[in-house]
Amino acid sequence: MNRAFSRKKDKTWMHTPEALSKHYIPYNAKFLGSTEVEQPKGTEVVRDAVRKLKFARHIKKSEGQKIPKVELQISIYGVKILEPKTKEVQHNCQLHRISFCADDKTDKRIFTFICKDSESNKHLCYVFDSEKCAEEITLTIGQAFNLAYRKFLESGGKDVETRKQIAGLQKRIQDLETENVELKNKVQDLENQLRITQVSTSPAGSVSPQSPSTDIFDMVPFSPTSQQPSVPTPNGTQPPPVPGRAAEIKRDLFGAEPFDPFSCAAGDFPPDIQSKLDEMQEGFKMGLTLEGTVFCLDPVDSKC
């Protein structure tokens, strides 16, 4: 995880893990808006975005428009931005998509974070105005990210790379099976051509005694349904019949049943969930960078 996310040892998180994992922490703020940025991290990146949105706010204010109020719900599942009265979700920012979070050192009311949009994959900078809780909200997002990352590892995130390797091996086996089928078809074509050649070169009207057909290696093809002559045992009894192979069991070219990495154990996931895991792994690997002086100041007032 990104080292910029580290905290000082004498500082503790503001909320209990249960509050963020089983519930959420609500905050009220004014939403200045969001704007696209070129980079997922950087103080200068968010500074330019804040300037841009503050300027837009002044223009709207001069036109008589008010800054919309929103409710933030922060948990290990993300940061939800809701309309306070109707509780309609306006934005849902998953934590593994949030890469940078900061409160303004000069304007203690302003805080911001950068989140990668799930549809456009563009990086958007969200800017808020909170009268008392800018630093606390920033710290709460950091704590939620930390808990979400741990939960991801405990719930199978460590096995993502292993599943990728298994899926690659399974793909290789499928390719080999396809190649094996193509070779069998070629052998069958050669056998058919050989039979046609033998029939065309035999004397007209001659009838040769019927014998089992052989392949190009002069071997009698094996048939699982062919009846083998029964040989009596020394005591005169017939040997027990050989059980036939179950036709419904599909096997690969090595004689083993094809291995499915997505259903071999309870901890595995179907492909659609696997793609989500890959995305989360990449997001958590990038880490969350917290900036500002929140880790060096005295604990902020929690009565917001």
mmCIF file of C-alpha atoms in Angstrom:
data_model
loop_
_atom_site.group_PDB
_atom_site.id
_atom_site.type_symbol
_atom_site.label_atom_id
_atom_site.label_comp_id
_atom_site.label_asym_id
_atom_site.label_seq_id
_atom_site.Cartn_x
_atom_site.Cartn_y
_atom_site.Cartn_z
ATOM 1 C CA MET A 1 0.000 0.000 0.000
ATOM 2 C CA ASN A 2 1.182 3.530 -0.676
ATOM 3 C CA ARG A 3 3.556 4.749 2.042
ATOM 4 C CA ALA A 4 1.922 8.194 1.962
ATOM 5 C CA PHE A 5 -1.049 6.492 3.600
ATOM 6 C CA SER A 6 0.924 5.718 6.794
ATOM 7 C CA ARG A 7 -0.039 7.355 10.065
ATOM 8 C CA LYS A 8 2.030 8.368 13.058
ATOM 9 C CA LYS A 9 2.147 5.732 15.770
ATOM 10 C CA ASP A 10 0.718 8.067 18.431
ATOM 11 C CA LYS A 11 -2.404 8.736 16.392
ATOM 12 C CA THR A 12 -5.458 6.491 16.347
ATOM 13 C CA TRP A 13 -8.426 6.262 14.038
ATOM 14 C CA MET A 14 -11.509 8.251 14.981
ATOM 15 C CA HIS A 15 -14.134 5.520 14.480
ATOM 16 C CA THR A 16 -14.477 1.889 15.471
ATOM 17 C CA PRO A 17 -14.006 -0.691 12.694
ATOM 18 C CA GLU A 18 -17.581 -1.900 13.284
ATOM 19 C CA ALA A 19 -18.992 1.560 12.587
ATOM 20 C CA LEU A 20 -17.426 1.592 9.112
ATOM 21 C CA SER A 21 -17.808 -2.100 8.243
ATOM 22 C CA LYS A 22 -21.355 -2.760 9.487
ATOM 23 C CA HIS A 23 -22.778 0.756 9.201
ATOM 24 C CA TYR A 24 -21.584 4.096 7.830
ATOM 25 C CA ILE A 25 -20.459 7.492 9.094
ATOM 26 C CA PRO A 26 -22.670 10.359 7.835
ATOM 27 C CA TYR A 27 -21.506 13.925 7.211
ATOM 28 C CA ASN A 28 -23.210 17.010 5.833
ATOM 29 C CA ALA A 29 -21.370 19.240 3.358
ATOM 30 C CA LYS A 30 -21.843 21.546 0.405
ATOM 31 C CA PHE A 31 -20.948 20.070 -2.978
ATOM 32 C CA LEU A 32 -18.963 22.424 -5.195
ATOM 33 C CA GLY A 33 -18.987 19.840 -7.984
ATOM 34 C CA SER A 34 -16.577 17.563 -9.816
ATOM 35 C CA THR A 35 -14.195 18.082 -12.697
ATOM 36 C CA GLU A 36 -11.990 15.820 -14.792
ATOM 37 C CA VAL A 37 -8.266 15.755 -13.950
ATOM 38 C CA GLU A 38 -5.351 14.264 -15.861
ATOM 39 C CA GLN A 39 -3.625 12.435 -12.991
ATOM 40 C CA PRO A 40 -4.905 10.167 -10.183
ATOM 41 C CA LYS A 41 -2.700 11.848 -7.562
ATOM 42 C CA GLY A 42 -0.973 15.126 -6.797
ATOM 43 C CA THR A 43 -1.365 18.276 -4.736
ATOM 44 C CA GLU A 44 -1.117 20.522 -7.780
ATOM 45 C CA VAL A 45 -3.751 18.436 -9.545
ATOM 46 C CA VAL A 46 -6.366 18.967 -6.818
ATOM 47 C CA ARG A 47 -5.287 22.584 -6.260
ATOM 48 C CA ASP A 48 -6.093 23.426 -9.877
ATOM 49 C CA ALA A 49 -9.404 21.566 -9.634
ATOM 50 C CA VAL A 50 -10.359 23.433 -6.437
ATOM 51 C CA ARG A 51 -9.509 26.787 -8.047
ATOM 52 C CA LYS A 52 -11.599 25.926 -11.073
ATOM 53 C CA LEU A 53 -14.649 24.849 -9.051
ATOM 54 C CA LYS A 54 -14.355 27.757 -6.614
ATOM 55 C CA PHE A 55 -14.392 30.158 -9.552
ATOM 56 C CA ALA A 56 -17.479 28.430 -10.945
ATOM 57 C CA ARG A 57 -19.101 28.682 -7.510
ATOM 58 C CA HIS A 58 -18.544 32.465 -7.376
ATOM 59 C CA ILE A 59 -20.153 32.857 -10.783
ATOM 60 C CA LYS A 60 -23.187 30.808 -9.727
ATOM 61 C CA LYS A 61 -23.395 32.712 -6.453
ATOM 62 C CA SER A 62 -23.413 36.031 -8.317
ATOM 63 C CA GLU A 63 -26.308 34.681 -10.379
ATOM 64 C CA GLY A 64 -28.275 33.892 -7.229
ATOM 65 C CA GLN A 65 -27.702 30.131 -7.267
ATOM 66 C CA LYS A 66 -27.006 28.365 -3.992
ATOM 67 C CA ILE A 67 -24.413 25.665 -3.482
ATOM 68 C CA PRO A 68 -26.268 22.344 -3.182
ATOM 69 C CA LYS A 69 -26.072 20.543 0.148
ATOM 70 C CA VAL A 70 -25.310 16.825 0.199
ATOM 71 C CA GLU A 71 -24.968 14.014 2.697
ATOM 72 C CA LEU A 72 -21.820 11.875 2.633
ATOM 73 C CA GLN A 73 -22.067 8.282 3.838
ATOM 74 C CA ILE A 74 -18.603 6.777 4.361
ATOM 75 C CA SER A 75 -18.091 3.036 4.898
ATOM 76 C CA ILE A 76 -15.809 0.249 3.719
ATOM 77 C CA TYR A 77 -18.038 -0.011 0.640
ATOM 78 C CA GLY A 78 -17.285 3.510 -0.530
ATOM 79 C CA VAL A 79 -18.278 7.142 -0.288
ATOM 80 C CA LYS A 80 -21.891 7.797 -1.223
ATOM 81 C CA ILE A 81 -23.047 11.295 -2.110
ATOM 82 C CA LEU A 82 -26.788 11.689 -1.467
ATOM 83 C CA GLU A 83 -29.448 14.360 -1.615
ATOM 84 C CA PRO A 84 -30.098 15.056 2.104
ATOM 85 C CA LYS A 85 -33.900 15.013 2.033
ATOM 86 C CA THR A 86 -34.789 12.376 -0.554
ATOM 87 C CA LYS A 87 -31.664 10.249 0.141
ATOM 88 C CA GLU A 88 -31.264 9.791 -3.606
ATOM 89 C CA VAL A 89 -27.727 8.595 -4.420
ATOM 90 C CA GLN A 90 -26.054 11.093 -6.765
ATOM 91 C CA HIS A 91 -22.605 9.480 -6.823
ATOM 92 C CA ASN A 92 -21.213 6.227 -5.433
ATOM 93 C CA CYS A 93 -17.412 6.258 -5.212
ATOM 94 C CA GLN A 94 -15.902 2.864 -4.382
ATOM 95 C CA LEU A 95 -12.827 3.065 -2.182
ATOM 96 C CA HIS A 96 -10.488 1.101 -4.455
ATOM 97 C CA ARG A 97 -11.175 3.753 -7.119
ATOM 98 C CA ILE A 98 -10.237 6.648 -4.797
ATOM 99 C CA SER A 99 -6.529 7.388 -5.185
ATOM 100 C CA PHE A 100 -6.040 10.792 -3.555
ATOM 101 C CA CYS A 101 -7.739 12.624 -0.691
ATOM 102 C CA ALA A 102 -6.810 15.984 0.811
ATOM 103 C CA ASP A 103 -8.068 18.877 2.859
ATOM 104 C CA ASP A 104 -7.031 22.391 1.940
ATOM 105 C CA LYS A 105 -4.272 23.727 4.206
ATOM 106 C CA THR A 106 -5.261 27.337 3.563
ATOM 107 C CA ASP A 107 -9.034 26.982 3.540
ATOM 108 C CA LYS A 108 -9.982 24.656 6.405
ATOM 109 C CA ARG A 109 -13.487 24.233 5.021
ATOM 110 C CA ILE A 110 -12.460 22.639 1.731
ATOM 111 C CA PHE A 111 -11.675 18.948 1.177
ATOM 112 C CA THR A 112 -11.427 16.930 -2.007
ATOM 113 C CA PHE A 113 -10.730 13.476 -3.380
ATOM 114 C CA ILE A 114 -9.920 11.979 -6.792
ATOM 115 C CA CYS A 115 -11.935 8.970 -7.936
ATOM 116 C CA LYS A 116 -11.773 6.973 -11.159
ATOM 117 C CA ASP A 117 -15.203 6.902 -12.800
ATOM 118 C CA SER A 118 -16.553 3.358 -13.235
ATOM 119 C CA GLU A 119 -18.099 4.041 -16.647
ATOM 120 C CA SER A 120 -15.732 6.427 -18.420
ATOM 121 C CA ASN A 121 -12.558 5.391 -16.509
ATOM 122 C CA LYS A 122 -11.698 9.089 -16.274
ATOM 123 C CA HIS A 123 -10.266 10.579 -13.093
ATOM 124 C CA LEU A 124 -12.699 13.007 -11.483
ATOM 125 C CA CYS A 125 -11.897 15.392 -8.647
ATOM 126 C CA TYR A 126 -14.777 15.948 -6.203
ATOM 127 C CA VAL A 127 -14.670 19.135 -4.108
ATOM 128 C CA PHE A 128 -16.697 19.839 -0.947
ATOM 129 C CA ASP A 129 -17.166 22.600 1.601
ATOM 130 C CA SER A 130 -17.633 21.542 5.215
ATOM 131 C CA GLU A 131 -17.807 24.139 7.982
ATOM 132 C CA LYS A 132 -16.154 22.028 10.680
ATOM 133 C CA CYS A 133 -15.339 18.552 9.456
ATOM 134 C CA ALA A 134 -13.041 18.808 6.398
ATOM 135 C CA GLU A 135 -10.078 17.212 8.181
ATOM 136 C CA GLU A 136 -12.224 14.624 9.946
ATOM 137 C CA ILE A 137 -13.890 13.545 6.698
ATOM 138 C CA THR A 138 -10.499 13.155 5.031
ATOM 139 C CA LEU A 139 -9.280 10.999 7.902
ATOM 140 C CA THR A 140 -12.473 8.924 7.887
ATOM 141 C CA ILE A 141 -12.042 8.141 4.181
ATOM 142 C CA GLY A 142 -8.484 7.024 4.960
ATOM 143 C CA GLN A 143 -9.657 4.740 7.757
ATOM 144 C CA ALA A 144 -12.375 3.247 5.555
ATOM 145 C CA PHE A 145 -9.804 2.581 2.816
ATOM 146 C CA ASN A 146 -7.531 0.831 5.307
ATOM 147 C CA LEU A 147 -10.343 -1.420 6.558
ATOM 148 C CA ALA A 148 -11.576 -2.168 3.026
ATOM 149 C CA TYR A 149 -8.080 -3.172 1.944
ATOM 150 C CA ARG A 150 -7.739 -5.586 4.871
ATOM 151 C CA LYS A 151 -11.163 -7.045 4.208
ATOM 152 C CA PHE A 152 -10.244 -7.531 0.553
ATOM 153 C CA LEU A 153 -7.138 -9.521 1.522
ATOM 154 C CA GLU A 154 -9.053 -11.637 4.035
ATOM 155 C CA SER A 155 -11.827 -12.446 1.539
ATOM 156 C CA GLY A 156 -9.585 -13.853 -1.187
ATOM 157 C CA GLY A 157 -7.636 -10.981 -2.676
ATOM 158 C CA LYS A 158 -4.365 -12.817 -2.022
ATOM 159 C CA ASP A 159 -5.410 -15.566 -4.460
ATOM 160 C CA VAL A 160 -6.040 -13.296 -7.442
ATOM 161 C CA GLU A 161 -2.600 -13.919 -8.976
ATOM 162 C CA THR A 162 -2.928 -17.675 -8.358
ATOM 163 C CA ARG A 163 -6.289 -17.718 -10.114
ATOM 164 C CA LYS A 164 -4.789 -15.847 -13.053
ATOM 165 C CA GLN A 165 -2.092 -18.517 -13.409
ATOM 166 C CA ILE A 166 -4.628 -21.336 -13.135
ATOM 167 C CA ALA A 167 -6.835 -19.696 -15.750
ATOM 168 C CA GLY A 168 -3.816 -19.413 -18.057
ATOM 169 C CA LEU A 169 -3.030 -23.125 -17.621
ATOM 170 C CA GLN A 170 -6.645 -24.028 -18.290
ATOM 171 C CA LYS A 171 -6.561 -21.997 -21.493
ATOM 172 C CA ARG A 172 -3.404 -23.849 -22.537
ATOM 173 C CA ILE A 173 -5.098 -27.213 -21.923
ATOM 174 C CA GLN A 174 -8.072 -26.140 -24.015
ATOM 175 C CA ASP A 175 -5.735 -25.139 -26.850
ATOM 176 C CA LEU A 176 -4.003 -28.524 -26.662
ATOM 177 C CA GLU A 177 -7.346 -30.318 -26.722
ATOM 178 C CA THR A 178 -8.338 -28.384 -29.839
ATOM 179 C CA GLU A 179 -5.019 -29.241 -31.473
ATOM 180 C CA ASN A 180 -5.510 -32.901 -30.549
ATOM 181 C CA VAL A 181 -8.945 -32.967 -32.213
ATOM 182 C CA GLU A 182 -7.499 -31.434 -35.386
ATOM 183 C CA LEU A 183 -4.769 -34.086 -35.503
ATOM 184 C CA LYS A 184 -7.331 -36.850 -35.080
ATOM 185 C CA ASN A 185 -9.335 -35.442 -37.994
ATOM 186 C CA LYS A 186 -6.222 -35.382 -40.186
ATOM 187 C CA VAL A 187 -5.457 -39.016 -39.327
ATOM 188 C CA GLN A 188 -9.029 -39.967 -40.190
ATOM 189 C CA ASP A 189 -8.755 -38.203 -43.560
ATOM 190 C CA LEU A 190 -5.543 -40.075 -44.343
ATOM 191 C CA GLU A 191 -7.184 -43.396 -43.453
ATOM 192 C CA ASN A 192 -10.108 -42.635 -45.761
ATOM 193 C CA GLN A 193 -7.752 -41.725 -48.598
ATOM 194 C CA LEU A 194 -5.849 -44.988 -48.066
ATOM 195 C CA ARG A 195 -9.034 -47.070 -48.248
ATOM 196 C CA ILE A 196 -10.076 -45.340 -51.481
ATOM 197 C CA THR A 197 -6.663 -46.060 -52.992
ATOM 198 C CA GLN A 198 -6.829 -49.762 -52.003
ATOM 199 C CA VAL A 199 -10.316 -50.184 -53.522
ATOM 200 C CA SER A 200 -9.327 -48.517 -56.790
ATOM 201 C CA THR A 201 -6.208 -50.729 -57.231
ATOM 202 C CA SER A 202 -7.838 -54.114 -56.390
ATOM 203 C CA PRO A 203 -8.733 -56.462 -59.430
ATOM 204 C CA ALA A 204 -12.302 -56.114 -60.654
ATOM 205 C CA GLY A 205 -14.685 -58.804 -59.435
ATOM 206 C CA SER A 206 -12.308 -60.167 -56.823
ATOM 207 C CA VAL A 207 -13.765 -60.527 -53.389
ATOM 208 C CA SER A 208 -11.300 -60.438 -50.552
ATOM 209 C CA PRO A 209 -12.192 -61.971 -47.208
ATOM 210 C CA GLN A 210 -13.477 -59.393 -44.776
ATOM 211 C CA SER A 211 -11.045 -58.465 -42.064
ATOM 212 C CA PRO A 212 -10.996 -55.713 -39.523
ATOM 213 C CA SER A 213 -9.988 -52.403 -41.106
ATOM 214 C CA THR A 214 -6.641 -51.065 -40.054
ATOM 215 C CA ASP A 215 -5.263 -47.564 -39.826
ATOM 216 C CA ILE A 216 -2.215 -46.176 -41.628
ATOM 217 C CA PHE A 217 0.021 -47.901 -39.074
ATOM 218 C CA ASP A 218 -1.569 -51.294 -39.865
ATOM 219 C CA MET A 219 -3.200 -51.345 -36.438
ATOM 220 C CA VAL A 220 -6.785 -52.340 -35.753
ATOM 221 C CA PRO A 221 -8.562 -49.232 -34.414
ATOM 222 C CA PHE A 222 -9.746 -49.656 -30.851
ATOM 223 C CA SER A 223 -13.478 -49.371 -30.282
ATOM 224 C CA PRO A 224 -14.849 -49.203 -26.731
ATOM 225 C CA THR A 225 -18.020 -50.979 -27.898
ATOM 226 C CA SER A 226 -16.296 -53.810 -29.770
ATOM 227 C CA GLN A 227 -16.762 -57.230 -28.237
ATOM 228 C CA GLN A 228 -13.526 -58.857 -27.165
ATOM 229 C CA PRO A 229 -13.360 -62.660 -27.221
ATOM 230 C CA SER A 230 -13.835 -64.021 -23.773
ATOM 231 C CA VAL A 231 -11.033 -66.257 -22.548
ATOM 232 C CA PRO A 232 -12.019 -68.824 -19.897
ATOM 233 C CA THR A 233 -10.069 -68.733 -16.676
ATOM 234 C CA PRO A 234 -8.122 -71.832 -15.587
ATOM 235 C CA ASN A 235 -11.029 -73.011 -13.437
ATOM 236 C CA GLY A 236 -13.423 -72.854 -16.409
ATOM 237 C CA THR A 237 -15.436 -69.804 -15.336
ATOM 238 C CA GLN A 238 -15.891 -66.731 -17.460
ATOM 239 C CA PRO A 239 -14.082 -63.554 -16.316
ATOM 240 C CA PRO A 240 -16.282 -60.680 -15.160
ATOM 241 C CA PRO A 241 -17.195 -58.194 -17.890
ATOM 242 C CA VAL A 242 -15.028 -55.098 -18.198
ATOM 243 C CA PRO A 243 -17.027 -52.039 -17.160
ATOM 244 C CA GLY A 244 -17.486 -49.511 -19.958
ATOM 245 C CA ARG A 245 -16.285 -45.918 -19.676
ATOM 246 C CA ALA A 246 -18.910 -43.337 -18.889
ATOM 247 C CA ALA A 247 -19.443 -41.430 -22.101
ATOM 248 C CA GLU A 248 -20.661 -38.367 -20.314
ATOM 249 C CA ILE A 249 -17.314 -37.666 -18.573
ATOM 250 C CA LYS A 250 -15.323 -35.301 -20.749
ATOM 251 C CA ARG A 251 -11.564 -35.640 -20.405
ATOM 252 C CA ASP A 252 -8.643 -33.689 -21.768
ATOM 253 C CA LEU A 253 -5.801 -35.049 -23.885
ATOM 254 C CA PHE A 254 -3.978 -36.174 -20.726
ATOM 255 C CA GLY A 255 -6.901 -38.377 -19.682
ATOM 256 C CA ALA A 256 -7.899 -36.099 -16.808
ATOM 257 C CA GLU A 257 -11.162 -34.318 -16.309
ATOM 258 C CA PRO A 258 -10.846 -30.625 -17.330
ATOM 259 C CA PHE A 259 -10.045 -28.460 -14.314
ATOM 260 C CA ASP A 260 -12.270 -25.452 -13.675
ATOM 261 C CA PRO A 261 -10.478 -22.891 -11.469
ATOM 262 C CA PHE A 262 -13.732 -21.077 -10.834
ATOM 263 C CA SER A 263 -15.607 -23.966 -9.242
ATOM 264 C CA CYS A 264 -12.955 -26.124 -7.612
ATOM 265 C CA ALA A 265 -13.358 -24.644 -4.136
ATOM 266 C CA ALA A 266 -15.573 -22.410 -2.082
ATOM 267 C CA GLY A 267 -13.070 -19.572 -2.256
ATOM 268 C CA ASP A 268 -13.105 -19.354 -6.055
ATOM 269 C CA PHE A 269 -15.267 -16.966 -8.052
ATOM 270 C CA PRO A 270 -16.975 -16.956 -11.480
ATOM 271 C CA PRO A 271 -15.352 -14.910 -14.272
ATOM 272 C CA ASP A 272 -17.541 -11.819 -13.790
ATOM 273 C CA ILE A 273 -16.570 -11.613 -10.112
ATOM 274 C CA GLN A 274 -12.972 -12.404 -11.045
ATOM 275 C CA SER A 275 -12.802 -9.282 -13.228
ATOM 276 C CA LYS A 276 -14.071 -7.232 -10.274
ATOM 277 C CA LEU A 277 -11.373 -8.743 -8.074
ATOM 278 C CA ASP A 278 -8.712 -7.851 -10.628
ATOM 279 C CA GLU A 279 -9.986 -4.269 -10.732
ATOM 280 C CA MET A 280 -10.019 -4.018 -6.938
ATOM 281 C CA GLN A 281 -6.527 -5.459 -6.700
ATOM 282 C CA GLU A 282 -5.175 -2.836 -9.085
ATOM 283 C CA GLY A 283 -6.934 -0.055 -7.184
ATOM 284 C CA PHE A 284 -5.719 -1.137 -3.765
ATOM 285 C CA LYS A 285 -2.223 -1.712 -5.163
ATOM 286 C CA MET A 286 -2.096 1.955 -6.222
ATOM 287 C CA GLY A 287 -3.004 2.931 -2.660
ATOM 288 C CA LEU A 288 -4.665 6.005 -1.207
ATOM 289 C CA THR A 289 -2.566 9.123 -0.680
ATOM 290 C CA LEU A 290 -3.746 11.421 2.112
ATOM 291 C CA GLU A 291 -2.381 14.940 2.143
ATOM 292 C CA GLY A 292 -2.738 17.926 4.399
ATOM 293 C CA THR A 293 -1.734 18.138 8.044
ATOM 294 C CA VAL A 294 -4.395 15.857 9.482
ATOM 295 C CA PHE A 295 -1.841 13.479 10.964
ATOM 296 C CA CYS A 296 0.104 16.243 12.700
ATOM 297 C CA LEU A 297 -2.692 18.295 14.259
ATOM 298 C CA ASP A 298 -4.617 17.743 17.458
ATOM 299 C CA PRO A 299 -7.748 15.580 17.172
ATOM 300 C CA VAL A 300 -10.467 17.553 15.442
ATOM 301 C CA ASP A 301 -13.858 18.214 16.955
ATOM 302 C CA SER A 302 -16.108 15.220 16.237
ATOM 303 C CA LYS A 303 -19.321 17.160 16.883
ATOM 304 C CA CYS A 304 -20.127 18.122 13.301
#
